[in-house]
Short mmCIF file of C-alpha atoms and ligand atoms in Angstrom, two decimals:
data_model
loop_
_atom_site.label_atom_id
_atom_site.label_comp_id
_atom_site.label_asym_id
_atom_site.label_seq_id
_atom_site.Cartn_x
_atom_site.Cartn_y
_atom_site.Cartn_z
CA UNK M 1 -87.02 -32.48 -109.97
CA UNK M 2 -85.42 -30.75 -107.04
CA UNK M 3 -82.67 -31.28 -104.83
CA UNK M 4 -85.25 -31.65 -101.91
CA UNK M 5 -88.12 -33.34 -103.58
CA UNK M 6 -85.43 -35.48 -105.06
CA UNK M 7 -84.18 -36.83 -101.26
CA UNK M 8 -87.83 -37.06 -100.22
CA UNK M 9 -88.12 -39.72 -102.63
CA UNK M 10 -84.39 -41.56 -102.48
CA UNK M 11 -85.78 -41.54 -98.66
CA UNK M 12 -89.40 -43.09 -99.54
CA UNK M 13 -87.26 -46.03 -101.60
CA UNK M 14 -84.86 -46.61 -99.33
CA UNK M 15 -87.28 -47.10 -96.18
CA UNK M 16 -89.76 -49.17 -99.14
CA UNK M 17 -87.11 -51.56 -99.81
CA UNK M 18 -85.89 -51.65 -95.92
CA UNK M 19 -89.71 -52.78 -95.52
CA UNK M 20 -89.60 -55.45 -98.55
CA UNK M 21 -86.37 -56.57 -97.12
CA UNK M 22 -88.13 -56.78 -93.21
CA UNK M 23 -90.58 -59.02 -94.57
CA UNK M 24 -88.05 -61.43 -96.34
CA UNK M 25 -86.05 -61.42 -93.60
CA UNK M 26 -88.22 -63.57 -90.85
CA UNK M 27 -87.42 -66.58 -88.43
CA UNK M 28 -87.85 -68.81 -91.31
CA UNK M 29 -87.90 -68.82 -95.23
CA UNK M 30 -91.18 -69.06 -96.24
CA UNK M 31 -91.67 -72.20 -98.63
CA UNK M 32 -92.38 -71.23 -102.50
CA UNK M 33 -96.04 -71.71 -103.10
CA UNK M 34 -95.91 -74.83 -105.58
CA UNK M 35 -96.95 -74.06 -109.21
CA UNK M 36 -97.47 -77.81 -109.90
CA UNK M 37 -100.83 -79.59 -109.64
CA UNK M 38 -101.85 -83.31 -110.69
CA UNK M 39 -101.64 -83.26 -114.21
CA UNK M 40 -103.76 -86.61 -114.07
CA UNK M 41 -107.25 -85.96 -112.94
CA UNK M 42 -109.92 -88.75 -113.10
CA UNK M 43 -113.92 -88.81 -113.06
CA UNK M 44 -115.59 -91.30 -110.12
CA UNK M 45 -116.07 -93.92 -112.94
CA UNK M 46 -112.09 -94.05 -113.84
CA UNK M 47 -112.41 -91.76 -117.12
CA UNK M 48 -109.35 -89.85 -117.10
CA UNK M 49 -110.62 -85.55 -117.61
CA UNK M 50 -108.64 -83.94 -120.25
CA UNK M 51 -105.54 -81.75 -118.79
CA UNK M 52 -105.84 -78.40 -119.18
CA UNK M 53 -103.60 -76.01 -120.73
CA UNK M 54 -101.31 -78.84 -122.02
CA UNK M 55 -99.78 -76.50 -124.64
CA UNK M 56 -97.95 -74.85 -122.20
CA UNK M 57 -96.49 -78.06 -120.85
CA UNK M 58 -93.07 -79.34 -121.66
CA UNK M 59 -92.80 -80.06 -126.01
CA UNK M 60 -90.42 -82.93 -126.18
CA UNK M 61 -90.45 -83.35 -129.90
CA UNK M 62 -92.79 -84.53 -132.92
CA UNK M 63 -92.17 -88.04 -134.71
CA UNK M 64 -93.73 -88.31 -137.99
CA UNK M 65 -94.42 -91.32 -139.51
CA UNK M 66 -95.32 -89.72 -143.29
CA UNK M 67 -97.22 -91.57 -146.30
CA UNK M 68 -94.98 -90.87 -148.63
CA UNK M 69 -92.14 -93.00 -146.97
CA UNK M 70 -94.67 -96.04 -146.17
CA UNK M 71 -95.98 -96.95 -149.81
CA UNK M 72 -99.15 -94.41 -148.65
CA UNK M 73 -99.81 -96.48 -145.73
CA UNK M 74 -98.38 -95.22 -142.22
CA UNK M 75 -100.18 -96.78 -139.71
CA UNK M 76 -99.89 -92.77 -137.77
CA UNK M 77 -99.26 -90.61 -140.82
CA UNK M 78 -99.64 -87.39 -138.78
CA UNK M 79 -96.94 -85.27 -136.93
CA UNK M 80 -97.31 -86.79 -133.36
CA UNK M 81 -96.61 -83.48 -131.35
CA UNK M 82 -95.74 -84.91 -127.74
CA UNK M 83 -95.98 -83.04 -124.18
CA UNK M 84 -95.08 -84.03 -120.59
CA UNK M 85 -96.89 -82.24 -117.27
CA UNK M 86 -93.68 -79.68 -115.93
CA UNK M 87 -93.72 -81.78 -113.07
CA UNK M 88 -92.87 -85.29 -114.11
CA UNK M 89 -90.12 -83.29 -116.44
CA UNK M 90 -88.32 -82.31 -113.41
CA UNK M 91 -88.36 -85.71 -111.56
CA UNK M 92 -86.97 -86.87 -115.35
CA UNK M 93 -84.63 -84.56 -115.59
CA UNK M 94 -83.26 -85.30 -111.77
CA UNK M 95 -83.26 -89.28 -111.89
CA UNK M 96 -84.07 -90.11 -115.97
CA UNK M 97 -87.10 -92.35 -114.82
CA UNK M 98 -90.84 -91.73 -114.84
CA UNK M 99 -92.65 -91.23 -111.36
CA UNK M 100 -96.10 -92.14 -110.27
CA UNK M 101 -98.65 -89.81 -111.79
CA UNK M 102 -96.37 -88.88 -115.17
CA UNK M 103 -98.88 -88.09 -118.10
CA UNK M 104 -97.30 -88.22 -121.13
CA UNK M 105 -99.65 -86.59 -124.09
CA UNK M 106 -99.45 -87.08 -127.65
CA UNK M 107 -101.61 -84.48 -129.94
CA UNK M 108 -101.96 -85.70 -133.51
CA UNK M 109 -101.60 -83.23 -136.13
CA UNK M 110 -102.18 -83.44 -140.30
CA UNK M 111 -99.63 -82.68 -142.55
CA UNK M 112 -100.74 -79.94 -144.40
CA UNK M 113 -98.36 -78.09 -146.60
CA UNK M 114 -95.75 -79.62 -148.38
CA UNK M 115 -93.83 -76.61 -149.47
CA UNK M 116 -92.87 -73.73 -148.01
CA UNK M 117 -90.86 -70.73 -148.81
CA UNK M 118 -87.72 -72.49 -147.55
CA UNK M 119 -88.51 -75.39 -149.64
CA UNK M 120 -90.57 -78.67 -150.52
CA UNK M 121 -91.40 -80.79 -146.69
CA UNK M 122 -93.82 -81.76 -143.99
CA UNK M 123 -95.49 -78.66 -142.44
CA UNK M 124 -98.05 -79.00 -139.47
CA UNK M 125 -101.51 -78.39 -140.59
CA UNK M 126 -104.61 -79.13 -138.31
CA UNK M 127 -105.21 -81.09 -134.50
CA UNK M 128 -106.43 -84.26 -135.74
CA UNK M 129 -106.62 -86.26 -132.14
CA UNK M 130 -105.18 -87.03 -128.45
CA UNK M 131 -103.81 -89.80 -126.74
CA UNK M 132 -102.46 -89.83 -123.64
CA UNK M 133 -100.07 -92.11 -121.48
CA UNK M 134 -100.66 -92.14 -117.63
CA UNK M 135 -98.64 -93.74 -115.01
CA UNK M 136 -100.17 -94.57 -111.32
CA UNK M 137 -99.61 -97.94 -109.67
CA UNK M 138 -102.75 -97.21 -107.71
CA UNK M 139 -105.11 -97.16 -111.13
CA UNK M 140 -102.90 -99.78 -113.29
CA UNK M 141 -101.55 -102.06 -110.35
CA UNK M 142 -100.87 -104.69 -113.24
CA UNK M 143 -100.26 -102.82 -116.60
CA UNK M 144 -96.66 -102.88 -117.95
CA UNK M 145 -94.67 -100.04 -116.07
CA UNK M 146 -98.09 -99.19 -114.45
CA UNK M 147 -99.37 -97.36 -117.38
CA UNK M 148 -102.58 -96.63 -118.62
CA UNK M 149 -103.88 -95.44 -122.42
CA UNK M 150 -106.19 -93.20 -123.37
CA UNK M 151 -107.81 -91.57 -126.82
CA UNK M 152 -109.78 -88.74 -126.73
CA UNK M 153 -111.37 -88.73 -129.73
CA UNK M 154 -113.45 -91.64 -131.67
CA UNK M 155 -112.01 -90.91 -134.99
CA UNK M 156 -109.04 -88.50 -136.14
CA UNK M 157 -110.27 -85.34 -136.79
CA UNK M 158 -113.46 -86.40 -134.88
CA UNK M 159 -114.75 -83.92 -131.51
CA UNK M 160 -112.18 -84.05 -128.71
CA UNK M 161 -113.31 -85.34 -126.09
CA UNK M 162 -113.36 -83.90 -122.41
CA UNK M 163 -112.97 -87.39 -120.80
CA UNK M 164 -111.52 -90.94 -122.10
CA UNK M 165 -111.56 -94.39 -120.51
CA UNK M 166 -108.38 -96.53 -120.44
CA UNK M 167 -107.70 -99.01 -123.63
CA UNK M 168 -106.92 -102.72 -123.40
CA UNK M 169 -103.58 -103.53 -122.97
CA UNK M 170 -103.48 -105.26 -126.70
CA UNK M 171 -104.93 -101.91 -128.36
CA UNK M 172 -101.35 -99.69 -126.91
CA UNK M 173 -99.32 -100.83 -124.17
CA UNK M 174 -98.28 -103.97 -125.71
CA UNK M 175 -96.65 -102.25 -128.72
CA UNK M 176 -94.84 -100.05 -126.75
CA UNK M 177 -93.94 -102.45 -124.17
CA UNK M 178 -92.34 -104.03 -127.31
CA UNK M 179 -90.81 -101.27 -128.97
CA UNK M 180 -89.88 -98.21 -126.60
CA UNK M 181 -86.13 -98.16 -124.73
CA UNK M 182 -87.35 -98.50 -121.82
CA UNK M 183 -90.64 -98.10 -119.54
CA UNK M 184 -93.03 -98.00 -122.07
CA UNK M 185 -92.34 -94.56 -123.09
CA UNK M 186 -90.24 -94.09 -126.54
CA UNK M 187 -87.76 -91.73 -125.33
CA UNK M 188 -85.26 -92.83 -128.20
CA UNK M 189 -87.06 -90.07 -130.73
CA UNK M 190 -87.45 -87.51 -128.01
CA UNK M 191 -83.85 -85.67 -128.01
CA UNK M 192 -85.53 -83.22 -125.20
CA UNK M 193 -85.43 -86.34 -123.17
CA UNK M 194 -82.68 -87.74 -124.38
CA UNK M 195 -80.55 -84.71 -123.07
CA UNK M 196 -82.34 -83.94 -120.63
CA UNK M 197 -82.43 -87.58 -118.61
CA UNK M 198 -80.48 -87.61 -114.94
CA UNK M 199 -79.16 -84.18 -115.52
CA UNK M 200 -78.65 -83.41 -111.68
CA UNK M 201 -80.57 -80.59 -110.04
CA UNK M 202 -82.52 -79.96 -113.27
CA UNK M 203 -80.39 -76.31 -113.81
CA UNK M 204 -78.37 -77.62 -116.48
CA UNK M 205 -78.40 -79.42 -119.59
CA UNK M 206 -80.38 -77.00 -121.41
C1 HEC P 301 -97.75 -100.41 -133.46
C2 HEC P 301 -97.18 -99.78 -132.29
C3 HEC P 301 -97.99 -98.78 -131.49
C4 HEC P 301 -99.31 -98.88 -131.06
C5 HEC P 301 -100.29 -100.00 -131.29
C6 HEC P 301 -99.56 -97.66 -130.30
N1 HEC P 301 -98.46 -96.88 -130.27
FE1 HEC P 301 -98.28 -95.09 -129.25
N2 HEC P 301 -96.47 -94.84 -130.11
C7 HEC P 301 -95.79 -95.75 -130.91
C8 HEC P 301 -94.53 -95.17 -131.34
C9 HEC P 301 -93.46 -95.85 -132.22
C10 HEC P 301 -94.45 -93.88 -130.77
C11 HEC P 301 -93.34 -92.85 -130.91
C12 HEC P 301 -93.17 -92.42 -132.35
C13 HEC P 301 -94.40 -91.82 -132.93
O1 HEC P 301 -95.15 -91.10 -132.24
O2 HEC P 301 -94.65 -92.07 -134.10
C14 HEC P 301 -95.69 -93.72 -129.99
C15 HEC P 301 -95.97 -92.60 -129.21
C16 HEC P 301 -97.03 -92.50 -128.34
C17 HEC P 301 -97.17 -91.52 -127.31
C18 HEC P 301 -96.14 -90.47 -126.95
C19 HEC P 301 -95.16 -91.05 -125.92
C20 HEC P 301 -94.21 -92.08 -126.48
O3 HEC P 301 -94.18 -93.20 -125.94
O4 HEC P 301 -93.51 -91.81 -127.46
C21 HEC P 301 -98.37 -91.72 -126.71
C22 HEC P 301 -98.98 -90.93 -125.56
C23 HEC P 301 -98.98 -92.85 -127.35
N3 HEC P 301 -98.13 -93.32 -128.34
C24 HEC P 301 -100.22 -93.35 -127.05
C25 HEC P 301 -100.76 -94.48 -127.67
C26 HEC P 301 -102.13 -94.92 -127.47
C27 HEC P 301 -103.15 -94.25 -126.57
C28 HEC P 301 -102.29 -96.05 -128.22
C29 HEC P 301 -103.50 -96.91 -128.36
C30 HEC P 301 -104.69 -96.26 -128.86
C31 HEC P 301 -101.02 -96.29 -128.89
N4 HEC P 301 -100.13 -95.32 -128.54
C32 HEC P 301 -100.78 -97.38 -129.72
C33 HEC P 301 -96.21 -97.00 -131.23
C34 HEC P 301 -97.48 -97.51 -130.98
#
């Protein structure tokens, strides 16, 4: 490149950025578009709609309640791989409680292997189910905590479903009413959550 082409361009970037910097630079910061939506969506008959893209929301950790420790028996012998919606994460991570609208989402999955190369254990195998935990005083004005259940699929390892209607209180909420810390949710065997619970301005902590 040349000495001239060369300040043609420094000139062309220069008077680009001065233009990128114009547009920044108005009366008043323009707000951030929001990258959040409703993670809870629900049918005109109540049936909550499966989220989508779930994956990609915030993995909290995955209990696992294994045969081979409970005489062959577990009640939930699969790894329960848990996600909450990016959203309701924040609001956790700025005041350690649950807001309106949290979904919390459990995806069952088998244990398959039991050895690896790095040695004899529990390794994920295939999506077996999904359960979800919604909170919304308007839907569940009298559940515990305001929460509602949900099961996607009829049997484990049964279709998916795209929409499931809220359980009785005796078939979920009652055991975790029981058993979980606190609101509903069992946070004690999340240690995402755990460290993660009233850190202030949700920067740190990770
Ligand atoms: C006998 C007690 C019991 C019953 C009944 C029960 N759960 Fe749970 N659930 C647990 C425990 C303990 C955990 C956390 C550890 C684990 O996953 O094994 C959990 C985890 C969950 C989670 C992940 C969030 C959390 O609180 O840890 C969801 C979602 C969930 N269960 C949904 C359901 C649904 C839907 C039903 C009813 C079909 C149900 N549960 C019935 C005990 C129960």
């Amino acid at each position: 490149m040349n000495v001239l082409s060369s300040i043609v361009l420094t000139s062309v970037l220069v008077a680009v950025g001065c233009a990128a910097g114009m547009s920044d630079g108005g009366t008043k910061p323009q707000e951030k578009p929001s990258m959040m939506t409703e993670a809870a969506r629900f049918d005109a008959e109540g049936n909550l709609l499966q989220p989508k893209g779930y994956r990609r929301w915030i993995y909290v950790g995955a209990p696992l309640t294994p045969n081979d420790m409970n005489n062959g028996k577990a009640a939930f012998p699969e790894f329960h791989s848990v996600y909450v919606d990016p959203e309701s994460f924040d609001h956790w991570e700025k005041t350690g409680t649950w807001r309106d609208g949290t979904v919390v989402l459990k995806e069952l999955v088998s244990v398959g292997s039991k050895s690896a190369s790095s040695g004899k254990g529990y390794f994920m195998g295939d999506f077996l189910g999904l359960e979800a935990a919604v909170k919304s005083k308007q839907r569940f004005p009298d559940a515990a905590g305001n929460w509602g259940f949900f099961r996607f699929t009829d049997e484990k390892g049964g279709p998916i479903h795209a929409k499931a209607t809220a359980l009785p209180e005796s078939a979920c909420s009652s055991c975790h009413n029981a058993g979980a810390d606190e609101d509903l949710i069992f946070s004690q065997y999340y240690p995402v959550l755990r460290a993660a619970k009233g850190v202030t301005s949700g920067m740190m902590g990770r």
